[in-house]
Coordinates of C-alpha atoms in Angstrom, one line a residue:
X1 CA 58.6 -5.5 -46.9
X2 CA 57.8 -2.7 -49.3
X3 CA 59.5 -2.4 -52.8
X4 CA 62.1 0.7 -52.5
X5 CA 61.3 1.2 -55.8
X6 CA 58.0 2.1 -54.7
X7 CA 58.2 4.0 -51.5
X8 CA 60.5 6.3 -53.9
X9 CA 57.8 7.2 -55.9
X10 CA 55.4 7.6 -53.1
X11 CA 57.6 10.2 -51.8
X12 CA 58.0 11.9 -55.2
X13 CA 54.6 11.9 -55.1
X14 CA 53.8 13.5 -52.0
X15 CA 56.5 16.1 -52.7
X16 CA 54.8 16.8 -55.9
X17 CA 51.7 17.9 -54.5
X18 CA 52.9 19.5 -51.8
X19 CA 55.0 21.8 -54.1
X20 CA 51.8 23.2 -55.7
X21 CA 50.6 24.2 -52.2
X22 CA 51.8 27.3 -51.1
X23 CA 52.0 27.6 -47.1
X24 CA 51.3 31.2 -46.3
X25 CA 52.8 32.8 -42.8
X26 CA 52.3 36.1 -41.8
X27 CA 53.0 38.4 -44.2
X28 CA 49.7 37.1 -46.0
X29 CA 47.3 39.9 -45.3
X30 CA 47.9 42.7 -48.4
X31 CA 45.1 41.4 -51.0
X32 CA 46.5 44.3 -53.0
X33 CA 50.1 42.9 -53.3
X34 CA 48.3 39.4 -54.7
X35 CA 50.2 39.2 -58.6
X36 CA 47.3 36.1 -59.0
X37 CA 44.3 35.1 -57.7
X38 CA 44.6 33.0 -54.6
X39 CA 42.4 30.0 -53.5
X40 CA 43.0 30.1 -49.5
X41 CA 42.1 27.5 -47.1
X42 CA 42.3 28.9 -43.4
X43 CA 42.5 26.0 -41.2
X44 CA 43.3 25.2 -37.9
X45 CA 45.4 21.5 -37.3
X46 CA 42.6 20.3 -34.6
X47 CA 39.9 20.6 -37.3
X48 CA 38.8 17.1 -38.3
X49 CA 36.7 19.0 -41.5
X50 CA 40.3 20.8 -42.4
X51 CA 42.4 16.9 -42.2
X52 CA 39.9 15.6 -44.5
X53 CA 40.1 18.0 -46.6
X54 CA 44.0 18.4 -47.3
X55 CA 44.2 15.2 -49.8
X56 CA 41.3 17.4 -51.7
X57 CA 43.3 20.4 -51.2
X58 CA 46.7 18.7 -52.9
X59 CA 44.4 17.3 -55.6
X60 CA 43.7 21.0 -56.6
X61 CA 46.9 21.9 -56.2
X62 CA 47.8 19.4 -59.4
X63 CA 44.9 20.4 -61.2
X64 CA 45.2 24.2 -60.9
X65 CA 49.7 24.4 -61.3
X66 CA 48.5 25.4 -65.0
X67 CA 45.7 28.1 -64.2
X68 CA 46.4 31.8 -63.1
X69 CA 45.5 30.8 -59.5
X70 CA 47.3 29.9 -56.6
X71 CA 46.3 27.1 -54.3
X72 CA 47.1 28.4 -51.2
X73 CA 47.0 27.6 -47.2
X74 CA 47.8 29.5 -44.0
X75 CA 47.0 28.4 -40.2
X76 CA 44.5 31.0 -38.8
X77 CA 45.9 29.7 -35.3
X78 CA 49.7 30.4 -35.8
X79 CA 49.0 33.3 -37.9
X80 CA 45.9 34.9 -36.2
X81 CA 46.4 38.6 -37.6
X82 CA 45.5 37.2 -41.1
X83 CA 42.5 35.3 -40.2
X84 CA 41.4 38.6 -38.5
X85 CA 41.7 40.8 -41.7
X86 CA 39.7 38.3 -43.9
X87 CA 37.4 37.8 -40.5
X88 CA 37.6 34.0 -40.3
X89 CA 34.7 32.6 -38.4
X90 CA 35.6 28.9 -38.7
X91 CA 37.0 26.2 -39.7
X92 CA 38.1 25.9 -42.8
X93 CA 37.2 28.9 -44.6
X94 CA 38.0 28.9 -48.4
X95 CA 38.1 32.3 -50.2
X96 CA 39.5 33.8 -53.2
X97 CA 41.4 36.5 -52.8
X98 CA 43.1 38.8 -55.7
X99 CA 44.0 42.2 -56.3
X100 CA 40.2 43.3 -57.1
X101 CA 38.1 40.8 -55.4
X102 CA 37.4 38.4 -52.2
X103 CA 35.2 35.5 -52.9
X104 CA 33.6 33.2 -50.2
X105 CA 33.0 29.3 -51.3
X106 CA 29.9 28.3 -50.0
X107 CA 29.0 24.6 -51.3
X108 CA 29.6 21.0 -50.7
X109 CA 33.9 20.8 -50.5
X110 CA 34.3 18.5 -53.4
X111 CA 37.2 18.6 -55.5
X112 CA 35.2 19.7 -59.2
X113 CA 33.1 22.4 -57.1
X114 CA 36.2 23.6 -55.6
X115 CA 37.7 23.8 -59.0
X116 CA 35.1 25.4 -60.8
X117 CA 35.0 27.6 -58.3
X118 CA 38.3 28.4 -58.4
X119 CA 38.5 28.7 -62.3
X120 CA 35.5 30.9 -62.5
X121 CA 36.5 33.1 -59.6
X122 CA 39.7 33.8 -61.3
X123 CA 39.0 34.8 -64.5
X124 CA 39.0 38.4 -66.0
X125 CA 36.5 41.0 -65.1
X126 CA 34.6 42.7 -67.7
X127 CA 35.8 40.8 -70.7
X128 CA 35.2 42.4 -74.3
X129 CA 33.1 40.4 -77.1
X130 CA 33.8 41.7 -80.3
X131 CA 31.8 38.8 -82.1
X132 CA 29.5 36.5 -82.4
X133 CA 32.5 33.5 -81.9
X134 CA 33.4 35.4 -78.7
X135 CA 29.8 35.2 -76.9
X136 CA 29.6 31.5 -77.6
X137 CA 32.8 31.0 -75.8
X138 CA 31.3 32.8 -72.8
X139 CA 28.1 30.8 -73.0
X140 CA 30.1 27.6 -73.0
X141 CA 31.4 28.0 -69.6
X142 CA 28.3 30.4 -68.0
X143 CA 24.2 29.4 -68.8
X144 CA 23.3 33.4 -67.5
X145 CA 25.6 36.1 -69.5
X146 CA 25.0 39.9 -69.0
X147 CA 26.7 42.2 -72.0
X148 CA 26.5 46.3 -71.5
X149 CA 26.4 47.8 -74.9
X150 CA 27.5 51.1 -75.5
X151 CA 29.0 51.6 -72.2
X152 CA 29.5 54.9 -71.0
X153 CA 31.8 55.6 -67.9
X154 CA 29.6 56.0 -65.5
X155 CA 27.8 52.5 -66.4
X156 CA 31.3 50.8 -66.4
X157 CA 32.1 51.7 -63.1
X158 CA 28.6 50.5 -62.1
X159 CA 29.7 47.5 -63.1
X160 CA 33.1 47.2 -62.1
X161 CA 31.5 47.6 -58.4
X162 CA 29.0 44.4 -59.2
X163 CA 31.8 42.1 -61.5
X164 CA 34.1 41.1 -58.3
X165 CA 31.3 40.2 -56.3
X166 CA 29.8 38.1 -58.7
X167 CA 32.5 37.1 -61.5
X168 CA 32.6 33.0 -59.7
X169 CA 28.4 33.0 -60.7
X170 CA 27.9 34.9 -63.8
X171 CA 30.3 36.8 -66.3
X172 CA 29.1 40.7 -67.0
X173 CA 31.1 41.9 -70.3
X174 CA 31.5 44.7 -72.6
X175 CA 30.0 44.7 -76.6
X176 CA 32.9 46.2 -78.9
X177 CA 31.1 45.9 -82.1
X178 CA 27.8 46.8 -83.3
X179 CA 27.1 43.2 -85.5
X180 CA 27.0 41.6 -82.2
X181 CA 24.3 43.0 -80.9
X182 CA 22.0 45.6 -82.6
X183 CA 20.1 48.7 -81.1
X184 CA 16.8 48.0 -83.0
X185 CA 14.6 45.5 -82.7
X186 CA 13.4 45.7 -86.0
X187 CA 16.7 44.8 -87.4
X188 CA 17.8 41.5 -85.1
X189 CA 20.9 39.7 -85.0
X190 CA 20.5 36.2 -84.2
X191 CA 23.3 33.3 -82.9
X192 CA 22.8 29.4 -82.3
X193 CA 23.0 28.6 -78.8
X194 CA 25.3 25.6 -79.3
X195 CA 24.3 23.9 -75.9
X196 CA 20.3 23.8 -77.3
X197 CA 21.3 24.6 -80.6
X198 CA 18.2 27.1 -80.6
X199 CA 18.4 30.4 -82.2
X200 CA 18.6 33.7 -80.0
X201 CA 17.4 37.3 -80.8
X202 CA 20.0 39.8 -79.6
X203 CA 18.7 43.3 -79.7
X204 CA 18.2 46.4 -77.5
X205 CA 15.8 49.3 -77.7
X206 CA 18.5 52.5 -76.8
X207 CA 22.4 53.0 -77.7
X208 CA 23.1 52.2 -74.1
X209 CA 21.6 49.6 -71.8
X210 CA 22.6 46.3 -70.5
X211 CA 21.3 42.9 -71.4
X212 CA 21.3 39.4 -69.9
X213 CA 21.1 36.3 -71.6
X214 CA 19.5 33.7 -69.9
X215 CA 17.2 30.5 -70.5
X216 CA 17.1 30.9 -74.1
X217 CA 16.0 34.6 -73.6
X218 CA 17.3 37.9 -73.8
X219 CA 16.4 40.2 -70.9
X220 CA 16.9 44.1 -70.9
X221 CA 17.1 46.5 -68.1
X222 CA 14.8 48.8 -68.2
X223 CA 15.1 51.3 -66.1
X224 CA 17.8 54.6 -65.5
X225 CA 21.4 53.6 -66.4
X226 CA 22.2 56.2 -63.7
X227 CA 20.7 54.8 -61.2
X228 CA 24.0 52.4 -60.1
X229 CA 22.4 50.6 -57.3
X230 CA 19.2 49.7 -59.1
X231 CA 21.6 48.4 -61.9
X232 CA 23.6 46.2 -59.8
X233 CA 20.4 45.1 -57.5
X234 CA 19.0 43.7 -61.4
X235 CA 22.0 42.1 -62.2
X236 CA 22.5 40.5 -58.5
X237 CA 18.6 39.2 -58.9
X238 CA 18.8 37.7 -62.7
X239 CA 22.5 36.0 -62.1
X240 CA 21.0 32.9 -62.1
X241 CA 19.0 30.4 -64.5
X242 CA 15.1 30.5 -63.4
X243 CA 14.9 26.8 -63.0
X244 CA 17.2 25.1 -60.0
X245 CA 17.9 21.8 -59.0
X246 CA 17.9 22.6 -54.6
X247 CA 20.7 22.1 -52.4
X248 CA 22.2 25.0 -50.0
X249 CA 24.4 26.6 -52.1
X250 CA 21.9 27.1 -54.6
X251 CA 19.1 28.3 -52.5
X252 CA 21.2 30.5 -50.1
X253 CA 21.8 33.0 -52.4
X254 CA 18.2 33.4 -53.5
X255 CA 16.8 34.3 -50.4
X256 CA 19.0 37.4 -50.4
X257 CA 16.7 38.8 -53.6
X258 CA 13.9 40.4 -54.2
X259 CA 12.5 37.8 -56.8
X260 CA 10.3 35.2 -55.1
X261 CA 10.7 31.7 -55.2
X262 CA 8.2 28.5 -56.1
X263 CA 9.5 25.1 -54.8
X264 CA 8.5 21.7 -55.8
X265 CA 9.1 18.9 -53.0
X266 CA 9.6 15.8 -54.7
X267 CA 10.6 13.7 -57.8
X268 CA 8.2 13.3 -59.8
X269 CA 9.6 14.2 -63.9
X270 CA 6.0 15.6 -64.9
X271 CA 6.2 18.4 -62.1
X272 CA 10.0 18.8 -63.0
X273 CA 9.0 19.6 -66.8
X274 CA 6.0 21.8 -65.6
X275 CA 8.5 23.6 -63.4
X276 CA 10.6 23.8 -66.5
X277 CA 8.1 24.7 -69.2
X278 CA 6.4 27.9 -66.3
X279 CA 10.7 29.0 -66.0
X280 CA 10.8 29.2 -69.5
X281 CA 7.5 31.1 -69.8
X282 CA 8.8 34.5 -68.2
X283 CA 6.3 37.2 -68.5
X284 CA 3.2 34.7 -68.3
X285 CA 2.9 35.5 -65.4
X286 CA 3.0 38.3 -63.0
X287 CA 5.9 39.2 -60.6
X288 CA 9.6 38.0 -61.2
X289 CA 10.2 34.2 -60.0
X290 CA 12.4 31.5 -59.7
X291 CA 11.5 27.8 -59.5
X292 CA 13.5 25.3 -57.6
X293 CA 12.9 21.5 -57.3
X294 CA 14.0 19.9 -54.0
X295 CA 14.6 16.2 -53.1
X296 CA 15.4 16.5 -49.8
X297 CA 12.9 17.6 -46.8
X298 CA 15.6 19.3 -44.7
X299 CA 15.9 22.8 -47.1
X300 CA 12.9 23.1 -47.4
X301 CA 11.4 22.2 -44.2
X302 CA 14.3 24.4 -42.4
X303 CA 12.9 27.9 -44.5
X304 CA 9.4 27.1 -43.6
X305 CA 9.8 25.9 -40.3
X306 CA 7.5 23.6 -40.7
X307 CA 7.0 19.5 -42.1
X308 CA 6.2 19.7 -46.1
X309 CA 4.9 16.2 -47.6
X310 CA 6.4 15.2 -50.6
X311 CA 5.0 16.7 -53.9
X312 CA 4.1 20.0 -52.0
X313 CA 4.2 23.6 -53.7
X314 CA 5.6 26.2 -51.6
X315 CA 5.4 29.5 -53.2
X316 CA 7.8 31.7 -50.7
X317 CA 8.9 35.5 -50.5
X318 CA 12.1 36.1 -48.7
X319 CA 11.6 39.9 -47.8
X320 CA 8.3 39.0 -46.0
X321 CA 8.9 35.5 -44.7
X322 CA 5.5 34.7 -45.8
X323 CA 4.8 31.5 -48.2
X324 CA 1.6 29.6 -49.3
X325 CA 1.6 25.7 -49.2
X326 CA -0.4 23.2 -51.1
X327 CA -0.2 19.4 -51.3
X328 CA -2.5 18.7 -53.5
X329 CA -0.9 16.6 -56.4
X330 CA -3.5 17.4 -58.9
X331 CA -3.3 21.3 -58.8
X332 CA -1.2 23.0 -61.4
X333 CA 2.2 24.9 -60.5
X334 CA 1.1 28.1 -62.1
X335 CA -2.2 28.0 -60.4
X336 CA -0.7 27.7 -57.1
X337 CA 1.8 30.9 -58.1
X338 CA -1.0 33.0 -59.3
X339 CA -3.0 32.8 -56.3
X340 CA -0.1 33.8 -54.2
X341 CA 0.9 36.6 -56.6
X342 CA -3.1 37.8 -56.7
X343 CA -3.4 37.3 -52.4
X344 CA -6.2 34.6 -53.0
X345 CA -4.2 31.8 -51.1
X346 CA -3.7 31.4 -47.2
X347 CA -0.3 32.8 -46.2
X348 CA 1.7 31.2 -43.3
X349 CA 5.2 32.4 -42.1
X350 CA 6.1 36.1 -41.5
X351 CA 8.2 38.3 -39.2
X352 CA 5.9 38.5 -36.3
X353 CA 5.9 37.7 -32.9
X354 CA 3.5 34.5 -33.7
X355 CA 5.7 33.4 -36.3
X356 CA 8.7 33.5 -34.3
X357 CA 7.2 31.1 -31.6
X358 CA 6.0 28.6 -34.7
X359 CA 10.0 28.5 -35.4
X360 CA 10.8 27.8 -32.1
X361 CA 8.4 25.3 -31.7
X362 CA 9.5 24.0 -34.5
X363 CA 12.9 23.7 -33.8
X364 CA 11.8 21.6 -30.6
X365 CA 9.6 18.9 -32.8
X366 CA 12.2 18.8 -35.5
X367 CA 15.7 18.6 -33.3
X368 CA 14.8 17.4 -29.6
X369 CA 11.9 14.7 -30.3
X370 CA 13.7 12.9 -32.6
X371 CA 16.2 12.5 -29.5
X372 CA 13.6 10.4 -27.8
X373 CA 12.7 8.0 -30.5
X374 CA 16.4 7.1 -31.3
X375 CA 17.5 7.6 -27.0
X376 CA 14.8 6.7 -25.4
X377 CA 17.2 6.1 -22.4
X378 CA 19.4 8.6 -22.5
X379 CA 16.7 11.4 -23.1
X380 CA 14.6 10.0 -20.3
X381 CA 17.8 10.4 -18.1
X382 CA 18.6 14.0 -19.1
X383 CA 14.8 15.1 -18.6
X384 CA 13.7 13.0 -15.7
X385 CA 17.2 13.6 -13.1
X386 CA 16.2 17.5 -13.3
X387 CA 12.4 16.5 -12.7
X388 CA 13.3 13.9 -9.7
X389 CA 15.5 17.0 -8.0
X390 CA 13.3 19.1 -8.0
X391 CA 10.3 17.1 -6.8
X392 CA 12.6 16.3 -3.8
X393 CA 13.0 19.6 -3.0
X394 CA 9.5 20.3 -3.0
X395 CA 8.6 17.1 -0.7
X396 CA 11.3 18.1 1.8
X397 CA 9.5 21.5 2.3
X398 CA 5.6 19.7 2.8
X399 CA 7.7 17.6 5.0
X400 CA 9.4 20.3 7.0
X401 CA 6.1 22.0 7.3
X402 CA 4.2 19.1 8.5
X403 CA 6.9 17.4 10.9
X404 CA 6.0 19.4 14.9
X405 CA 9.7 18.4 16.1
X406 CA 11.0 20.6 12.6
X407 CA 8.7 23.2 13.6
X408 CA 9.9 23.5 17.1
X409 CA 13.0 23.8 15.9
X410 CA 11.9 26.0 13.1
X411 CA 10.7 28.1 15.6
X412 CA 13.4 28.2 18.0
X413 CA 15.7 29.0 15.1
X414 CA 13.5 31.4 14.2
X415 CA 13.7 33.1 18.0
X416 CA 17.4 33.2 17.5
X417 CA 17.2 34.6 14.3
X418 CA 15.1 37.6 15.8
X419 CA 17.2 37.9 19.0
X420 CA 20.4 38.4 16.7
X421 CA 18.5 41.1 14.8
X422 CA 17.5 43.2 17.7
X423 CA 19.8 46.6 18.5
X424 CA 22.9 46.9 20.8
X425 CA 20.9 49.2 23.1
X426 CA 17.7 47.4 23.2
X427 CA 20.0 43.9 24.3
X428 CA 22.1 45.9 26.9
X429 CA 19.1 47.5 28.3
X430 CA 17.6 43.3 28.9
X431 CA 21.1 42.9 30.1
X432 CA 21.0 45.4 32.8
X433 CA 17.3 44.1 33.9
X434 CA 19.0 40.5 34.3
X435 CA 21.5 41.1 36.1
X436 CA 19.1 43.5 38.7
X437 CA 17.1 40.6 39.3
X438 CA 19.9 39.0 40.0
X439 CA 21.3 41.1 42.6
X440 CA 18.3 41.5 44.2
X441 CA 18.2 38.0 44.7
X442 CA 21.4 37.6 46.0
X443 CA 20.6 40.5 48.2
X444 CA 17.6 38.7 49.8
X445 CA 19.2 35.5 50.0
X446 CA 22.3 37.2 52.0
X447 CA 19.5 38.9 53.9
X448 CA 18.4 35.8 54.9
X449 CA 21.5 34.5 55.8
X450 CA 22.2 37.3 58.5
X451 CA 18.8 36.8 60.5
X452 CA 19.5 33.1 60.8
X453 CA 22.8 33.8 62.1
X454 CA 21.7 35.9 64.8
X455 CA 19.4 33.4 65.7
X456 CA 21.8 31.0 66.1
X457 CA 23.7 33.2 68.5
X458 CA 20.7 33.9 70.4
X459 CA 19.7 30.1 70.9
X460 CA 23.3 29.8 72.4
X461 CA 23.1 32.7 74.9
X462 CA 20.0 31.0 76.5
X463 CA 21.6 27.6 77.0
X464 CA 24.5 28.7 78.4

């Protein structure tokens, strides 16, 4: 028997956790009315994903009671008018919703990703640095950092548009003061980047732009500050770090840019570092880029639709579809990336009509024939019953055609058939002509009759 002592606690426990899980009903719905950001799992109590995930969800619960977040929960199937105005798909969904933004979690549903996701998605938008102390705090907790100096109002409400959308990836912040970043690159100001302890130039060539600070760099944007959507479609493409480690969630959100992408397939440290060493190298070569090193066949294979071997370079664009391939395990990363960006490579891939049926076709080798080698049985059942029914079919037909007693019958059916389809007139007119004959040959017959009767009477007049 259990120790009371301990089924107490167990239930304090339980109560605990539960307590830092607010169960939302239906007056959830009114982002605007939000005092803090909430972290909201929409789930439905059938959902074996949503069951397994509640012990993760109390975990967060705990972790986050001291955070300006709320760990929150609502069932879209009770409550259906809230799933419908945050357009739930399935089950669970995780967003972030606050006053000023609506986050989707897309990643593995782990309890640290969910809480970094969480912690990042919640914190301020466009924070002020007013010194060197403040940017290394920002670098501590982001690698990509993107500061607007002299920021005009036009430029801050380009960016207030872009910061909700991306404040859980990369944090976008206002300069206050001019010893933080200088507007002459003559006269640099430089900090220690305490994660590579390597020092960073921070300059810009106007009064007002907008810089990003990135693999141990410091990119500017170039072109018109009045251009908004050009502005945010820069800061949406350099949010990242130009070398990634591959898994869904961090190639997802690349193939929505305009940079391309060069993936290694394999393991092997001396591509890693080469991968590494061409990321840091921006500007060596033409075109933007990001590299990304995958271990596992399945991303890669499922953007190409095709099979990669391992230590393949797939150089891909995600506007056009179109990629180059190369498996040779001597040929250098950069070589393979020039000859895509200078069209002296074979492309596969595409939009196209021909590209399309490679996908399906794909799709068949890569899903269904797998089917076969693991149910043999089973497959041979699904794809053979079909097969047998309809060969029956077709063997009862040859039979029906060569069988004389089926085609009599065929044929008298047939007769039947044509007699049913014939007019009223045209059957009462053959009625009429029956039924003449008839008469007539009851009319003879009667005819007949008469003449031997008086014969009969004749024959009887003699004898007597």
């Amino acid at each position: 028997m259990s120790n009371p002592v301990q089924v107490i606690i167990l239930w304090m426990g339980i109560g605990l956790a539960s307590s830092n899980i607010l169960e939302l009903g239906p007056e959830f719905g009114d982002q605007s009315q939000l005092e803090e950001p909430h972290l909201v799992m929409f789930y439905a109590p059938w959902c074996g994903h949503c069951k397994s995930l509640h012990p993760i969800w109390y975990e967060l619960g705990n972790k986050l009671s001291r955070h300006p977040v709320t760990v929150a929960r609502i069932d879209a199937t009770l409550y259906r008018s809230a799933a419908e105005t945050y357009n739930v798909r399935g089950f669970p969904t995780i967003r972030l919703i606050g006053k000023d933004r609506a986050l989707d979690f897309v990643g593995d549903r782990t309890a640290e990703a969910l809480h970094d996701f969480a912690i990042k998605g919640s914190r301020p938008l466009l924070p002020r640095v007013g010194s060197l102390g403040k940017l290394r705090d920002l670098q501590r907790s982001d690698d990509v950092v993107f500061l607007s100096v002299g920021t005009t109002d036009d430029t801050r409400k380009c960016l207030t548009l872009v910061a909700p959308q991306t404040v859980h990836e990369t944090i976008i912040a206002e300069v206050t003061n001019d010893a933080v970043v200088k507007v002459d690159k003559e006269s640099k100001v430089q900090y220690i980047n305490e994660n590579t302890e390597k020092r960073v130039d921070l300059s810009i060539s106007k009064s007002s732009g907008v810089i990003v600070l990135k693999d141990e760099k410091v990119f500017e944007y170039t072109d018109s500050l009045d251009d908004c959507l050009q502005l945010v479609d820069w800061i949406k493409s350099e949010r990242f770090s130009a070398f990634q480690v591959g898994s869904y969630p961090v190639i997802h959100p690349l193939l929505f840019l305009k940079y391309k992408i060069a993936f290694y397939y394999g393991d092997d440290e001396g591509r890693i570092s080469e991968m590494k060493q061409l990321a840091s190298e921006r500007g060596s070569i033409p075109g933007n880029f990001y590299f990304v090193q995958v271990s596992k066949a399945e991303f890669i294979e499922n953007l190409i639709s095709a099979f990669a071997e391992v230590g393949s370079i797939i150089v891909y664009e995600p506007g056009t579809e179109i990629y180059s391939y190369s498996s040779d395990p001597d040929k250098p990363i950069k070589e393979s990336v020039e000859e895509f960006t200078n069209t002296r490579t074979q492309f596969y891939g595409g939009t196209g009509f021909l590209a399309g049926t490679k996908k399906v076709w794909y799709r068949i080798a890569s899903n269904v024939l797998p089917l076969f080698y693991d149910h043999p049985f089973i497959m041979g059942i699904v794809i053979m019953v079909p097969i047998g029914l309809i060969l029956l079919c077709c063997c009862d037909e040859q039979r029906s055609k060569d069988d004389p007693i089926r085609q009599v019958r065929s044929s008298e059916s047939h007769m039947d058939l044509l007699w049913a389809d014939k007019s009223d007139a045209k059957k009462e007119e053959e009625y009429e002509e029956e039924n003449k004959e008839v008469r007539g040959h009851d009319g003879e017959e009667e005819a007949e009759s008469e003449e031997q009767a008086e014969e009969k009477d004749e024959e009887l007049k003699k004898e007597e």
